[in-house]
Amino acid sequence: MRYLVLSDIHANLEALEKCLGVAKGKYDRVLCLGDLVGYGPDPNAAMERTRELANTVIRGNHDKACAGITDAEDFNALARASTFWTRNAITLNNSAFLRSLPAGPVLLDGFEIVHGSPADEDEYIVGADQALPALQTLTLQTVFFGHTHHQGGFMLTRHGRFQSIRDSTLRQGPASSDPASSDPSWSDKEQRRVVLPLEDGFRYLINPGSVGQPRDGDWRAAFAIFDESKRKVEYYRTPYDLSKTQEKMQKAGLPEPLILRLAIGR
């Protein structure tokens, strides 16, 4: 079974459609780790496209806020502004859909999906302080998480060594199947694919990255494909029609800093 793993779409339809186009023919089922909405200009279309394709969807913190489950008081001013805009923009049917989404973790065929962390759907796993305790308590080899908008993740080797997948494996390690991925001259206008083999005795926290709102310094849309039978994760980055998304955001009256940050992936 091959799973297309999407997370943090954030109502960015252009990024979502580009990811689906790149992944076409490469997967059997679709998983979404939450935050379908918030920030972006196409909440209804992004939700409807995801509902059409995804086999399993869990909720994120922006989904809860935009559906009125939470009050967004812990959001910064820009996130709150986009939340209030989204609440007014989404249909009653789509608002009900957001309210119906389950919290993670959700157990699938030998692995789990969460939005934030296995212990707390709203927790950010950003480094060893959060990742190491989670890895040490995993009862499964692999958990997929989102929320941070950073593609990569963390792993614990069979000898108990902690590693950041993003820093040590994707950019320069032997897991990279694309020699251009470690080349600093490689253009950010190109598509990238790197492969992480899942080794016996290791434990993994895998973040596919954000489809519509990357925050790891790379503006390109991110997703992953998990090949369960071959025990590997393929990480993808792909450019999309960024200017079209930004134009839609301007017409919608969304905050200018949210529009500008898309171009720098921060």
Tab-separated table of C-alpha atoms in Angstrom:
chain	number	residue	atom	x	y	z
A	1	MET	CA	0.000	0.000	0.000
A	2	ARG	CA	1.261	3.470	-0.904
A	3	TYR	CA	-0.081	6.452	1.018
A	4	LEU	CA	-0.045	10.056	-0.122
A	5	VAL	CA	0.470	12.023	3.102
A	6	LEU	CA	-0.699	15.648	3.071
A	7	SER	CA	-0.620	18.154	5.910
A	8	ASP	CA	-1.225	21.842	6.569
A	9	ILE	CA	-2.913	22.636	3.267
A	10	HIS	CA	-4.161	25.938	4.696
A	11	ALA	CA	-6.662	26.733	1.946
A	12	ASN	CA	-3.963	27.015	-0.716
A	13	LEU	CA	-5.676	25.450	-3.716
A	14	GLU	CA	-2.851	26.042	-6.199
A	15	ALA	CA	-0.345	24.267	-3.956
A	16	LEU	CA	-2.756	21.404	-3.296
A	17	GLU	CA	-3.546	20.830	-6.965
A	18	LYS	CA	0.157	20.894	-7.863
A	19	CYS	CA	0.959	18.306	-5.185
A	20	LEU	CA	-1.859	16.081	-6.423
A	21	GLY	CA	-0.586	16.422	-9.966
A	22	VAL	CA	2.978	15.480	-9.027
A	23	ALA	CA	1.762	12.528	-6.944
A	24	LYS	CA	-0.659	11.222	-9.574
A	25	GLY	CA	-0.244	7.485	-10.118
A	26	LYS	CA	2.147	7.104	-7.201
A	27	TYR	CA	-0.303	6.271	-4.387
A	28	ASP	CA	-3.256	4.086	-3.439
A	29	ARG	CA	-4.745	6.024	-0.509
A	30	VAL	CA	-4.682	9.631	0.736
A	31	LEU	CA	-4.148	10.767	4.324
A	32	CYS	CA	-4.458	14.316	5.638
A	33	LEU	CA	-2.895	15.317	8.951
A	34	GLY	CA	-5.051	18.399	9.485
A	35	ASP	CA	-5.155	22.156	9.003
A	36	LEU	CA	-7.058	22.140	5.765
A	37	VAL	CA	-7.957	25.793	6.311
A	38	GLY	CA	-6.636	29.032	7.791
A	39	TYR	CA	-4.304	31.606	6.167
A	40	GLY	CA	-5.212	30.835	2.554
A	41	PRO	CA	-7.906	32.184	0.195
A	42	ASP	CA	-9.703	28.984	-0.908
A	43	PRO	CA	-11.036	27.210	2.196
A	44	ASN	CA	-14.132	25.741	0.551
A	45	ALA	CA	-12.380	24.493	-2.578
A	46	ALA	CA	-9.446	23.074	-0.602
A	47	MET	CA	-11.789	21.236	1.757
A	48	GLU	CA	-13.939	19.878	-1.029
A	49	ARG	CA	-10.925	18.650	-2.992
A	50	THR	CA	-9.526	16.958	0.093
A	51	ARG	CA	-12.871	15.392	0.997
A	52	GLU	CA	-13.144	14.056	-2.537
A	53	LEU	CA	-9.802	12.231	-2.377
A	54	ALA	CA	-8.764	11.565	1.203
A	55	ASN	CA	-9.506	8.277	2.904
A	56	THR	CA	-8.593	9.543	6.375
A	57	VAL	CA	-8.552	13.154	7.604
A	58	ILE	CA	-7.834	14.368	11.132
A	59	ARG	CA	-8.266	17.870	12.502
A	60	GLY	CA	-5.668	20.544	13.111
A	61	ASN	CA	-5.709	23.567	15.388
A	62	HIS	CA	-6.772	25.907	12.564
A	63	ASP	CA	-9.583	23.565	11.607
A	64	LYS	CA	-10.865	23.735	15.180
A	65	ALA	CA	-10.587	27.514	15.318
A	66	CYS	CA	-12.206	28.096	11.930
A	67	ALA	CA	-15.096	25.795	12.862
A	68	GLY	CA	-15.629	27.602	16.157
A	69	ILE	CA	-14.548	24.664	18.340
A	70	THR	CA	-11.846	26.882	19.853
A	71	ASP	CA	-11.794	30.667	20.127
A	72	ALA	CA	-8.371	31.367	18.505
A	73	GLU	CA	-7.291	33.482	21.480
A	74	ASP	CA	-3.926	31.708	21.525
A	75	PHE	CA	-3.306	32.667	17.865
A	76	ASN	CA	-1.244	35.682	16.892
A	77	ALA	CA	-3.030	38.658	15.365
A	78	LEU	CA	-2.440	37.556	11.761
A	79	ALA	CA	-3.670	34.012	12.390
A	80	ARG	CA	-6.747	35.358	14.208
A	81	ALA	CA	-7.544	37.691	11.316
A	82	SER	CA	-7.390	34.834	8.814
A	83	THR	CA	-9.471	32.655	11.150
A	84	PHE	CA	-12.277	35.204	11.349
A	85	TRP	CA	-12.169	35.688	7.576
A	86	THR	CA	-12.357	31.908	7.066
A	87	ARG	CA	-15.310	31.524	9.436
A	88	ASN	CA	-17.252	33.974	7.275
A	89	ALA	CA	-16.105	32.420	4.006
A	90	ILE	CA	-16.823	28.727	4.548
A	91	THR	CA	-20.183	27.135	3.849
A	92	LEU	CA	-22.321	25.647	6.607
A	93	ASN	CA	-21.666	22.199	5.192
A	94	ASN	CA	-17.910	22.676	5.271
A	95	SER	CA	-18.026	24.137	8.762
A	96	ALA	CA	-19.902	21.031	9.885
A	97	PHE	CA	-17.296	18.866	8.160
A	98	LEU	CA	-14.502	20.566	10.127
A	99	ARG	CA	-16.399	20.024	13.368
A	100	SER	CA	-16.791	16.331	12.529
A	101	LEU	CA	-13.083	15.656	12.047
A	102	PRO	CA	-11.512	13.339	14.630
A	103	ALA	CA	-8.557	14.277	16.790
A	104	GLY	CA	-5.357	12.322	16.363
A	105	PRO	CA	-3.773	9.984	16.925
A	106	VAL	CA	-5.560	7.693	14.497
A	107	LEU	CA	-4.195	4.175	14.144
A	108	LEU	CA	-3.963	2.825	10.619
A	109	ASP	CA	-2.269	-0.312	9.319
A	110	GLY	CA	0.727	-0.483	11.655
A	111	PHE	CA	1.349	3.257	11.920
A	112	GLU	CA	-0.313	6.345	13.372
A	113	ILE	CA	-1.173	9.815	12.152
A	114	VAL	CA	-1.384	12.892	14.384
A	115	HIS	CA	-1.495	16.623	13.834
A	116	GLY	CA	0.778	17.829	16.612
A	117	SER	CA	2.164	14.932	18.650
A	118	PRO	CA	0.993	11.495	19.855
A	119	ALA	CA	0.413	12.959	23.327
A	120	ASP	CA	-1.272	16.250	22.377
A	121	GLU	CA	-2.841	17.209	19.054
A	122	ASP	CA	-1.778	20.848	19.556
A	123	GLU	CA	1.835	20.256	20.642
A	124	TYR	CA	4.638	21.390	18.320
A	125	ILE	CA	7.424	18.841	17.837
A	126	VAL	CA	10.268	21.159	16.884
A	127	GLY	CA	13.350	19.570	18.430
A	128	ALA	CA	14.799	17.002	20.787
A	129	ASP	CA	12.917	18.305	23.826
A	130	GLN	CA	9.615	17.238	22.277
A	131	ALA	CA	10.710	14.540	19.814
A	132	LEU	CA	12.912	12.372	22.018
A	133	PRO	CA	10.281	11.622	24.703
A	134	ALA	CA	7.755	10.889	21.967
A	135	LEU	CA	10.115	8.514	20.175
A	136	GLN	CA	11.026	6.734	23.397
A	137	THR	CA	7.392	5.982	24.150
A	138	LEU	CA	6.295	4.918	20.654
A	139	THR	CA	4.771	1.448	20.476
A	140	LEU	CA	4.830	1.560	16.653
A	141	GLN	CA	7.754	2.165	14.366
A	142	THR	CA	6.296	5.174	12.558
A	143	VAL	CA	4.105	8.163	13.364
A	144	PHE	CA	3.295	10.862	10.801
A	145	PHE	CA	2.810	14.373	12.183
A	146	GLY	CA	2.369	17.928	10.907
A	147	HIS	CA	1.722	21.281	12.601
A	148	THR	CA	5.286	22.678	12.421
A	149	HIS	CA	5.295	23.160	8.619
A	150	HIS	CA	8.849	21.753	8.521
A	151	GLN	CA	9.461	18.823	6.218
A	152	GLY	CA	11.556	16.009	7.690
A	153	GLY	CA	11.130	14.727	11.213
A	154	PHE	CA	13.120	12.776	13.785
A	155	MET	CA	14.317	9.253	14.398
A	156	LEU	CA	15.773	7.038	17.088
A	157	THR	CA	18.224	4.408	15.853
A	158	ARG	CA	18.285	0.838	17.079
A	159	HIS	CA	21.225	1.857	19.293
A	160	GLY	CA	19.270	4.726	20.850
A	161	ARG	CA	20.871	7.564	18.878
A	162	PHE	CA	18.582	10.538	18.250
A	163	GLN	CA	18.698	12.221	14.834
A	164	SER	CA	16.946	15.026	13.016
A	165	ILE	CA	15.889	13.657	9.658
A	166	ARG	CA	15.680	17.111	8.100
A	167	ASP	CA	19.240	18.119	8.937
A	168	SER	CA	21.238	14.914	8.711
A	169	THR	CA	19.389	12.681	6.314
A	170	LEU	CA	17.507	14.631	3.673
A	171	ARG	CA	20.171	17.178	2.783
A	172	GLN	CA	23.340	15.126	2.759
A	173	GLY	CA	22.872	11.575	3.996
A	174	PRO	CA	22.758	8.285	2.089
A	175	ALA	CA	18.945	8.319	2.129
A	176	SER	CA	18.904	10.953	-0.615
A	177	SER	CA	18.188	9.420	-4.009
A	178	ASP	CA	18.496	12.751	-5.763
A	179	PRO	CA	22.082	14.003	-5.940
A	180	ALA	CA	20.815	17.512	-6.609
A	181	SER	CA	19.180	17.672	-3.182
A	182	SER	CA	22.508	18.410	-1.502
A	183	ASP	CA	23.728	20.799	-4.191
A	184	PRO	CA	23.456	24.438	-3.050
A	185	SER	CA	23.266	25.583	-6.664
A	186	TRP	CA	20.151	23.496	-7.273
A	187	SER	CA	17.290	25.782	-8.256
A	188	ASP	CA	14.302	26.239	-5.956
A	189	LYS	CA	12.174	26.380	-9.104
A	190	GLU	CA	12.681	22.655	-9.641
A	191	GLN	CA	10.920	19.669	-8.170
A	192	ARG	CA	12.766	17.656	-5.542
A	193	ARG	CA	12.375	14.064	-4.379
A	194	VAL	CA	14.418	12.431	-1.636
A	195	VAL	CA	13.947	8.995	-0.120
A	196	LEU	CA	14.185	7.844	3.485
A	197	PRO	CA	14.419	4.055	3.943
A	198	LEU	CA	12.757	2.872	7.156
A	199	GLU	CA	15.174	0.525	8.914
A	200	ASP	CA	14.301	-2.312	11.278
A	201	GLY	CA	14.715	-1.397	14.918
A	202	PHE	CA	14.440	2.348	14.275
A	203	ARG	CA	11.561	4.585	15.373
A	204	TYR	CA	10.380	7.502	13.264
A	205	LEU	CA	8.428	10.722	13.575
A	206	ILE	CA	7.819	11.743	9.959
A	207	ASN	CA	6.646	15.201	8.910
A	208	PRO	CA	5.595	15.451	5.238
A	209	GLY	CA	5.864	19.249	5.385
A	210	SER	CA	3.183	21.784	4.612
A	211	VAL	CA	1.327	21.748	1.324
A	212	GLY	CA	0.211	25.353	1.435
A	213	GLN	CA	2.189	27.218	4.080
A	214	PRO	CA	5.825	26.010	4.368
A	215	ARG	CA	7.850	27.490	7.218
A	216	ASP	CA	11.218	25.793	6.726
A	217	GLY	CA	12.747	28.378	4.421
A	218	ASP	CA	11.586	26.676	1.224
A	219	TRP	CA	8.474	28.184	-0.378
A	220	ARG	CA	7.677	25.118	-2.484
A	221	ALA	CA	4.715	22.919	-1.607
A	222	ALA	CA	5.611	19.810	0.380
A	223	PHE	CA	4.155	16.330	0.754
A	224	ALA	CA	5.279	12.736	1.243
A	225	ILE	CA	4.495	9.282	-0.058
A	226	PHE	CA	4.786	6.347	2.328
A	227	ASP	CA	5.378	3.019	0.611
A	228	GLU	CA	4.384	0.543	3.290
A	229	SER	CA	5.513	-2.626	1.484
A	230	LYS	CA	8.918	-1.212	0.472
A	231	ARG	CA	9.378	0.477	3.866
A	232	LYS	CA	10.342	3.891	2.605
A	233	VAL	CA	9.148	7.503	2.707
A	234	GLU	CA	9.545	9.741	-0.327
A	235	TYR	CA	9.665	13.463	0.448
A	236	TYR	CA	8.653	15.848	-2.328
A	237	ARG	CA	8.946	19.610	-2.877
A	238	THR	CA	7.353	21.233	-5.882
A	239	PRO	CA	6.897	24.803	-7.106
A	240	TYR	CA	3.333	25.973	-7.739
A	241	ASP	CA	1.556	29.106	-9.006
A	242	LEU	CA	2.461	31.244	-6.003
A	243	SER	CA	1.508	34.542	-7.611
A	244	LYS	CA	-2.031	33.300	-8.275
A	245	THR	CA	-2.479	32.386	-4.615
A	246	GLN	CA	-1.106	35.753	-3.524
A	247	GLU	CA	-3.455	37.588	-5.903
A	248	LYS	CA	-6.428	35.726	-4.450
A	249	MET	CA	-5.302	36.624	-0.932
A	250	GLN	CA	-5.047	40.289	-1.872
A	251	LYS	CA	-8.524	40.301	-3.386
A	252	ALA	CA	-9.868	38.627	-0.257
A	253	GLY	CA	-8.341	41.316	1.935
A	254	LEU	CA	-6.168	38.907	3.914
A	255	PRO	CA	-3.257	40.507	5.845
A	256	GLU	CA	-0.321	41.589	3.694
A	257	PRO	CA	2.324	39.847	5.861
A	258	LEU	CA	0.580	36.526	5.248
A	259	ILE	CA	0.725	37.172	1.521
A	260	LEU	CA	4.410	38.084	1.519
A	261	ARG	CA	5.603	35.259	3.747
A	262	LEU	CA	4.468	32.612	1.243
A	263	ALA	CA	7.290	33.630	-1.081
A	264	ILE	CA	10.015	32.986	1.490
A	265	GLY	CA	8.612	29.954	3.249
A	266	ARG	CA	8.698	31.513	6.701
